[in-house]
Amino acid sequence: MLLALLAQEGVNGYEYRCLSALAVADQLSQTDLGAAAALDPRDVTHTVRALEDRGLVSRAKDPSHGRRQLVSLTSDGQRTAKRLADTIVEVQDAVFGNLTRKECATLLALLERVARP
C-alpha cells in the first residue's frame, strides 16, 4: 500500500527516507543522511543523485570539510516532503485506524523490540 502511494508521488522507498530525513534535519552530510535514512552508502549516493537530477535536493561542499558534501532540500523537495508526510498520515490512518491508542503503543513497542539487533 505505502509503496504504491509513494510511486503515485513519483518516489521510491529510499527516496522517501532521504526526503523525510532532510525535512527533519534541514541539511545533512551524505554520511549522516545515510545513517538517518538507514541506507547503505552506495544507496545514498545513487538516491541523492536521482533526487538532485529531479531538482528535489541540492548538494554543496561542506566549508568545514573539503571532501564532504552537504545535502539539503530544494523548495520543490520541501513541497514533495510535505506531500509525502501527508501520504504517510493517510497510510497510518488506513492501517492503524481501528486500533486504540493503547493498542498502537503496544504494537510500536513490540515492533521496536523486534527491530533491535
Coordinates of C-alpha atoms in Angstrom, one line a residue:
M1 CA 0.0 0.0 0.0
L2 CA 2.7 2.5 1.0
L3 CA 5.0 1.8 -1.9
A4 CA 2.1 2.2 -4.3
L5 CA 1.2 5.6 -2.8
L6 CA 4.8 6.7 -2.9
A7 CA 5.0 5.6 -6.6
Q8 CA 2.0 7.8 -7.3
E9 CA 4.0 10.7 -5.8
G10 CA 6.9 9.7 -8.1
V11 CA 9.4 8.5 -5.4
N12 CA 10.6 5.1 -4.2
G13 CA 11.2 4.0 -0.6
Y14 CA 14.8 5.1 -0.5
E15 CA 14.0 8.5 -1.9
Y16 CA 11.2 8.9 0.7
R17 CA 13.5 8.0 3.5
C18 CA 16.1 10.6 2.4
L19 CA 13.5 13.3 1.8
S20 CA 11.9 12.6 5.2
A21 CA 15.3 12.8 7.0
L22 CA 16.2 16.0 5.3
A23 CA 12.8 17.5 6.1
V24 CA 13.6 17.0 9.8
A25 CA 17.3 17.9 9.8
D26 CA 17.4 20.6 7.1
Q27 CA 20.9 19.8 5.9
L28 CA 23.0 16.7 6.3
S29 CA 26.2 15.3 5.1
Q30 CA 25.7 12.3 2.8
T31 CA 27.2 10.1 5.6
D32 CA 24.7 11.5 8.2
L33 CA 21.9 11.2 5.7
G34 CA 22.7 7.5 5.2
A35 CA 22.6 7.0 8.9
A36 CA 19.3 8.9 9.3
A37 CA 17.7 7.1 6.5
A38 CA 19.2 3.7 7.4
L39 CA 20.7 3.3 3.9
D40 CA 24.0 1.8 2.7
P41 CA 26.5 4.5 1.5
R42 CA 26.2 3.3 -2.2
D43 CA 22.4 3.6 -2.0
V44 CA 22.7 7.1 -0.5
T45 CA 24.9 8.2 -3.4
H46 CA 22.6 6.8 -6.0
T47 CA 19.5 8.1 -4.3
V48 CA 20.8 11.6 -3.8
R49 CA 22.0 11.8 -7.4
A50 CA 18.5 10.8 -8.6
L51 CA 16.8 13.3 -6.3
E52 CA 19.3 16.0 -7.4
D53 CA 18.6 15.2 -11.1
R54 CA 14.9 15.8 -10.4
G55 CA 15.5 19.1 -8.5
L56 CA 14.4 17.8 -5.1
V57 CA 17.7 18.2 -3.3
S58 CA 20.9 20.1 -3.8
R59 CA 24.5 19.3 -2.8
A60 CA 27.2 21.7 -1.8
K61 CA 30.7 21.2 -0.4
D62 CA 30.9 21.4 3.3
P63 CA 33.0 24.6 4.0
S64 CA 34.4 22.9 7.2
H65 CA 35.4 19.7 5.5
G66 CA 36.5 19.9 1.9
R67 CA 35.6 16.4 0.8
R68 CA 32.2 16.2 2.4
Q69 CA 29.0 17.0 0.6
L70 CA 26.1 18.6 2.4
V71 CA 22.6 17.7 1.1
S72 CA 19.5 19.9 1.6
L73 CA 16.0 20.0 0.2
T74 CA 15.2 22.5 -2.6
S75 CA 11.9 24.3 -2.4
D76 CA 10.4 21.6 -4.7
G77 CA 11.9 19.0 -2.3
Q78 CA 10.3 20.7 0.6
R79 CA 6.9 20.6 -1.1
T80 CA 7.3 17.0 -2.0
A81 CA 8.4 16.0 1.5
K82 CA 5.3 17.7 2.9
R83 CA 3.0 15.9 0.4
L84 CA 4.8 12.6 1.4
A85 CA 4.2 13.3 5.1
D86 CA 0.5 13.8 4.4
T87 CA 0.5 10.5 2.4
I88 CA 2.1 8.7 5.4
V89 CA -0.6 10.0 7.7
E90 CA -3.2 8.6 5.3
V91 CA -1.5 5.2 5.3
Q92 CA -1.2 5.2 9.1
D93 CA -4.9 6.1 9.4
A94 CA -5.8 3.3 7.0
V95 CA -3.6 0.7 8.6
F96 CA -4.0 1.6 12.3
G97 CA -7.3 3.5 12.4
N98 CA -9.1 0.6 14.1
L99 CA -6.6 0.4 16.9
T100 CA -6.9 2.3 20.2
R101 CA -4.0 4.5 21.4
K102 CA -3.0 1.8 23.9
E103 CA -3.0 -0.9 21.1
C104 CA -0.9 1.4 18.9
A105 CA 1.6 2.0 21.7
T106 CA 1.8 -1.8 22.4
L107 CA 2.3 -2.5 18.7
L108 CA 5.0 0.2 18.4
A109 CA 6.8 -1.2 21.5
L110 CA 6.8 -4.7 20.1
L111 CA 8.0 -3.6 16.7
E112 CA 10.8 -1.6 18.3
R113 CA 11.9 -4.8 20.2
V114 CA 11.8 -6.9 17.0
A115 CA 13.8 -4.3 15.1
R116 CA 16.6 -4.1 17.6
P117 CA 19.6 -6.3 16.9

